Short mmCIF file of C-alpha atoms in Angstrom, two decimals:
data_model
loop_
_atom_site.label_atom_id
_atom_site.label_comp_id
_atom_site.label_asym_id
_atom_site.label_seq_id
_atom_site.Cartn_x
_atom_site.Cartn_y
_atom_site.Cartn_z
CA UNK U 376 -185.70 -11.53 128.28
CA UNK U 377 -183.21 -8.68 129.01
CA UNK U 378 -182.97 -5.91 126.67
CA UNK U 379 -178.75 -4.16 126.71
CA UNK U 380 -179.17 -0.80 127.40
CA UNK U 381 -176.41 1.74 125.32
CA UNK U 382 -176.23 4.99 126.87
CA UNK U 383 -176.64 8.03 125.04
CA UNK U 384 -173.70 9.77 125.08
CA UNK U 385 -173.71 13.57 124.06
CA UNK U 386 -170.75 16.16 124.49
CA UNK U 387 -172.01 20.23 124.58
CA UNK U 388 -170.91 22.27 122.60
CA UNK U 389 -167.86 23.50 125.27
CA UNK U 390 -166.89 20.26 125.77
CA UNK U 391 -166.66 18.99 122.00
CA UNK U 392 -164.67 22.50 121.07
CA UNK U 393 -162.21 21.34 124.19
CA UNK U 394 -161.86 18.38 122.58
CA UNK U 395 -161.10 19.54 119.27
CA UNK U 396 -158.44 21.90 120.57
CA UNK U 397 -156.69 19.54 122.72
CA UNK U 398 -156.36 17.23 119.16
CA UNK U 399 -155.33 20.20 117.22
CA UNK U 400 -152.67 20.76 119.65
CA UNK U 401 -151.41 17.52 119.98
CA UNK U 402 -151.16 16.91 116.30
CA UNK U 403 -148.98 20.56 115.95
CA UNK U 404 -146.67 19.41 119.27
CA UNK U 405 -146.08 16.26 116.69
CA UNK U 406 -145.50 17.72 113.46
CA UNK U 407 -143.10 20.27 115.48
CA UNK U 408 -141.35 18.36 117.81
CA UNK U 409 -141.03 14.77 115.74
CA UNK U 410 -142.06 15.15 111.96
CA UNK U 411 -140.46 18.05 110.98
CA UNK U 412 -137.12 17.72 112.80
CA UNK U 413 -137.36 13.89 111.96
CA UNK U 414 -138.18 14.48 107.83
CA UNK U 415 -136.74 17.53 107.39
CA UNK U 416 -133.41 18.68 109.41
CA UNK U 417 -136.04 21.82 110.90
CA UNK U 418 -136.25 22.34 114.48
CA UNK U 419 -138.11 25.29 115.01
CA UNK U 420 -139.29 24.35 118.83
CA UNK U 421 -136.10 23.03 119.78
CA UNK U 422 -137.27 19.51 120.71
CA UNK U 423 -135.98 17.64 118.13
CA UNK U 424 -132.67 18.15 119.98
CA UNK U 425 -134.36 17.66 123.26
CA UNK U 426 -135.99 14.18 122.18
CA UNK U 427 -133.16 13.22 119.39
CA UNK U 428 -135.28 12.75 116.94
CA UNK U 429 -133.90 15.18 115.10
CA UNK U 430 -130.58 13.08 114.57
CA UNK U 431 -132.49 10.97 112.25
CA UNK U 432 -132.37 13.52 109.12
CA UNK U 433 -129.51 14.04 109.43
CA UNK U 434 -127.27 12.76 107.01
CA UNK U 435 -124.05 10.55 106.83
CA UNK U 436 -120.62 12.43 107.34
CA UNK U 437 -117.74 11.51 105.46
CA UNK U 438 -114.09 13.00 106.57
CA UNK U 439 -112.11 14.39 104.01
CA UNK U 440 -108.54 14.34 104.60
CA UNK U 441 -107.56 17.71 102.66
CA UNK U 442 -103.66 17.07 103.07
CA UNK U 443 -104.31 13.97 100.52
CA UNK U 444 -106.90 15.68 98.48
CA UNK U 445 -106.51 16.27 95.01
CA UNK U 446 -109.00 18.88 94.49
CA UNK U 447 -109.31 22.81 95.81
CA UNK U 448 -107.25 22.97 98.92
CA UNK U 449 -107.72 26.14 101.23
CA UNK U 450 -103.80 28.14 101.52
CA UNK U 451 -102.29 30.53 103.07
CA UNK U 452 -99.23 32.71 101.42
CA UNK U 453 -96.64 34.85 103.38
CA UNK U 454 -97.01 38.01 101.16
CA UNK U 455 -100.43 39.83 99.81
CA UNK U 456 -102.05 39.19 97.13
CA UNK U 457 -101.52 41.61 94.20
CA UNK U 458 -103.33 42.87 90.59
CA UNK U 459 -101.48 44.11 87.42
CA UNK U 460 -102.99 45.26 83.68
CA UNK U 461 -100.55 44.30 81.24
CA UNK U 462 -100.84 45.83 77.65
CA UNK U 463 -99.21 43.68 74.68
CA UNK U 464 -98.90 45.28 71.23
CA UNK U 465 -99.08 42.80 68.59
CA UNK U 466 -98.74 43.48 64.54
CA UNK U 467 -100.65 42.46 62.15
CA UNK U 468 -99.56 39.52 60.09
CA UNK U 469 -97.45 40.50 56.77
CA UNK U 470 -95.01 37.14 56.17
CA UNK U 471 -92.79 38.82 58.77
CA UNK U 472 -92.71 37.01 61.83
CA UNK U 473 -91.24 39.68 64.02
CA UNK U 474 -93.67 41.93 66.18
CA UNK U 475 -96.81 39.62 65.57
CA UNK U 476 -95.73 36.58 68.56
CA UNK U 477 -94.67 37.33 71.74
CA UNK U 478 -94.71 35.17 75.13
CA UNK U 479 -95.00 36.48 78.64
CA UNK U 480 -94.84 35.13 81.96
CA UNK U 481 -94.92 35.82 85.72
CA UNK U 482 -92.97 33.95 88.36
CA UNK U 483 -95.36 31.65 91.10
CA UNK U 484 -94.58 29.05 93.69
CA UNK U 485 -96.10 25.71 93.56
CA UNK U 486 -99.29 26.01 94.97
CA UNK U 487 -99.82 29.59 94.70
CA UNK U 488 -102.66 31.03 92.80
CA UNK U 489 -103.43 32.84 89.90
CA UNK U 490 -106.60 34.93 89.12
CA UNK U 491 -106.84 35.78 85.27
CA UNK U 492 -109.13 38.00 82.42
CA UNK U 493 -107.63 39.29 79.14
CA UNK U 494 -108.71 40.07 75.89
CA UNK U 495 -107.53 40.82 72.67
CA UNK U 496 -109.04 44.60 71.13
CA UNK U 497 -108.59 45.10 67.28
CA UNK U 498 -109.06 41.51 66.35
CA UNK U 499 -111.39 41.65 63.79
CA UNK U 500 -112.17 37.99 64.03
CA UNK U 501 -112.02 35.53 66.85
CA UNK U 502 -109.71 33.06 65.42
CA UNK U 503 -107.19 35.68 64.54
CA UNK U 504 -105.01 35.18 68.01
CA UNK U 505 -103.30 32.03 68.86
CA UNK U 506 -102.55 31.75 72.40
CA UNK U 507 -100.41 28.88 74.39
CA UNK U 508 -101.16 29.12 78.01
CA UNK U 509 -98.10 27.37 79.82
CA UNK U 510 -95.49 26.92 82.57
CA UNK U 511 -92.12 25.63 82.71
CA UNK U 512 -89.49 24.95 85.83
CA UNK U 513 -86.04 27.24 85.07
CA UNK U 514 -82.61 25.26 84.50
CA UNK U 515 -80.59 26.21 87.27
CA UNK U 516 -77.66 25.04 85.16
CA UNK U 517 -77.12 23.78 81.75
CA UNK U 518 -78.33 20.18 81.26
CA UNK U 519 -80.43 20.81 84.46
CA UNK U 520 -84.11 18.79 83.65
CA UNK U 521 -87.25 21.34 82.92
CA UNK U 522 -90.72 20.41 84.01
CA UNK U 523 -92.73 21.62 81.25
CA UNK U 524 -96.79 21.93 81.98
CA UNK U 525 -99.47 23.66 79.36
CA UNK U 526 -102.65 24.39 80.39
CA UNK U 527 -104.60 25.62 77.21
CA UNK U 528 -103.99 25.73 73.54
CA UNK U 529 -106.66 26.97 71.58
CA UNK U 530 -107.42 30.81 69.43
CA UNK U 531 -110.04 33.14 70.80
CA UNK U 532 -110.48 37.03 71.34
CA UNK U 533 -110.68 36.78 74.93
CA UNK U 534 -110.36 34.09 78.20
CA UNK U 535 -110.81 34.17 81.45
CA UNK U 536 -110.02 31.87 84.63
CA UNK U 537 -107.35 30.74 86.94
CA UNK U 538 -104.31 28.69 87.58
CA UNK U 539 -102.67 26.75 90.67
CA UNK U 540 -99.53 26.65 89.80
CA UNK U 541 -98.31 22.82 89.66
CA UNK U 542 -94.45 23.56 90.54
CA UNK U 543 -92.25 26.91 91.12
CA UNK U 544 -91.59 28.33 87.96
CA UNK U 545 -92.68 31.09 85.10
CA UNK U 546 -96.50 30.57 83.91
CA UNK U 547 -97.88 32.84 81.31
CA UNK U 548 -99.01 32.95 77.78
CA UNK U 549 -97.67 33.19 74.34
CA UNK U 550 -99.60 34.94 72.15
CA UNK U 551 -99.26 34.83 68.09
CA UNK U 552 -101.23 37.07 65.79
CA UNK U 553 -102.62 35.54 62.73
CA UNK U 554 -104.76 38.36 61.34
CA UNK U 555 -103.34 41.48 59.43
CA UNK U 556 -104.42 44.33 61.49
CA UNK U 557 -102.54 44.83 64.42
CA UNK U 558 -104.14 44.68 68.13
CA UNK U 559 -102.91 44.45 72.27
CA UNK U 560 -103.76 42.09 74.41
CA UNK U 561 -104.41 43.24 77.41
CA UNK U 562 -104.35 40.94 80.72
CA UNK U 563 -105.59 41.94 83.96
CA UNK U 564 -103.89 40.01 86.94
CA UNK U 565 -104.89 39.21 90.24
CA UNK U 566 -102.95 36.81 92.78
CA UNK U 567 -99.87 35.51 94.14
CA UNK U 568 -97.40 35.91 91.40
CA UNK U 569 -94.19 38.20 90.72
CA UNK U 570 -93.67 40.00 87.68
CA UNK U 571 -90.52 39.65 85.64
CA UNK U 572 -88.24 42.43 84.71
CA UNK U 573 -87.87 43.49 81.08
CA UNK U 574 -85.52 41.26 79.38
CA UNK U 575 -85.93 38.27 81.90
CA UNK U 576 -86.69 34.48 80.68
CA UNK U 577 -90.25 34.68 80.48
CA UNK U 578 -90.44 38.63 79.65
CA UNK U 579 -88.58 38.64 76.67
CA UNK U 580 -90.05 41.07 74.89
CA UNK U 581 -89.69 43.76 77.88
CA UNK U 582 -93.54 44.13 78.44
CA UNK U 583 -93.84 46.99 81.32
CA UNK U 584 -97.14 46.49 83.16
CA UNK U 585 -99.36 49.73 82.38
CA UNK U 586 -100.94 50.16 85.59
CA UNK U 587 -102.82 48.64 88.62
CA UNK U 588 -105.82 46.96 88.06
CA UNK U 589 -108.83 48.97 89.70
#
C-alpha cells in the first residue's frame, strides 16, 4: 500500500505581496489598455491606439453631403455683418386706421442671414400688437411673378429669433396696433441685410434707424 504524498506548499509573506502586486498590475494594464478604450472611447495610456482596440467604441460614421442638405448650412458672405435698432411709433387704436399699422422691411439675398429681437413698450396687454413676419421677391416689371413667403403670424409684446432668407428679396414685419394707447416697437438687428431708404417698397412709412445696436 502506497500512501500519495501532497506537498505543502507555503508562499512568505514577500513572496505572496509579489504576487499580489504583479495581479494588481496586470488587471490595471487591462482595464487601461483594453476595457476602457474598448467600452468607453478613453485612452488615457495610449494603447488602445497601439493595440486597436480602441476602434471598437467607436461609433459608425455617416457622410453628410451639406451641398444637398436641407438643414443649417455653414456660409460665407462678401460684406460684414452689420446691427441696427429701429424705433416704430405706433398709435393707439381710435376707428382710424392711419398711424396704428405700419410694415417694414430690409433687403437680403437668398441664403443670407438674419439675427432678430424686438419688442413692443407701452402695450398694456400682450395681444394688443398684431405682427405678420414676411418676405416677398420685387416685380422687376409689371406682370412680373412675386414669390411671396411668411414666416409667422401671430400677436405678442415681444419675439425673438432668426431668418435664412429663402430667395433675394425684402423680409420684415408688419406690425398693427389693436390696443388704444399708443407704443414703438423697437427691433434690434443683427446680420447680413441692407436697410431701405425712407419711402422705398418695404419702408413705406420712412422709418430712420435710431442708432447702432451696442
Amino acid at each position: 500500500m502506497s500512501d500519495t504524498h501532497t506537498p505543502d506548499v507555503r508562499l512568505s509573506r514577500g513572496r505572496l505581496a509579489a504576487v499580489i502586486a504583479i495581479s494588481a498590475l496586470v488587471a490595471a494594464l487591462i482595464l487601461f489598455a483594453a476595457v476602457i478604450p474598448a467600452e468607453y472611447g478613453r485612452d488615457p495610456t495610449g494603447l488602445g491606439k497601439l493595440t486597436g482596440l480602441g476602434k471598437l467604441w467607436a461609433p459608425k460614421q455617416v457622410e453628410l453631403d451639406a451641398s444637398t442638405s436641407s438643414g443649417p448650412l455653414a456660409r460665407e458672405y462678401p460684406q460684414g455683418w452689420r446691427t441696427d435698432v429701429v424705433e416704430i411709433p405706433l398709435k393707439g387704436f381710435a376707428g382710424d386706421p392711419r398711424g396704428v399699422q405700419i410694415e417694414y422691411k430690409v433687403r437680403m439675398r437668398k441664403g443670407a442671414t438674419l439675427i432678430y429681437e424686438w419688442e413692443a413698450a407701452g402695450a398694456r396687454h400682450a395681444d394688443d400688437l398684431y405682427y405678420d413676419f414676411h418676405g416677398h421677391t420685387l416685380a422687376a416689371k409689371p406682370g412680373e411673378t412675386m414669390t411671396v413667403s411668411t414666416y409667422r403670424q401671430s400677436q405678442g409684446a415681444r419675439a425673438a429669433g432668426a431668418l435664412t432668407a429663402p430667395f433675394d428679396g425684402i423680409h420684415g414685419w408688419f406690425f398693427q396696433n389693436g390696443g388704444t394707447t399708443p407704443l414703438v416697437v423697437r427691433v434690434r438687428m443683427a446680420g447680413f441685410y441692407e436697410l431701405i431708404p425712407p419711402g422705398a417698397a418695404g419702408n413705406e412709412g420712412g422709418i430712420v434707424a435710431a442708432a447702432a445696436a451696442p
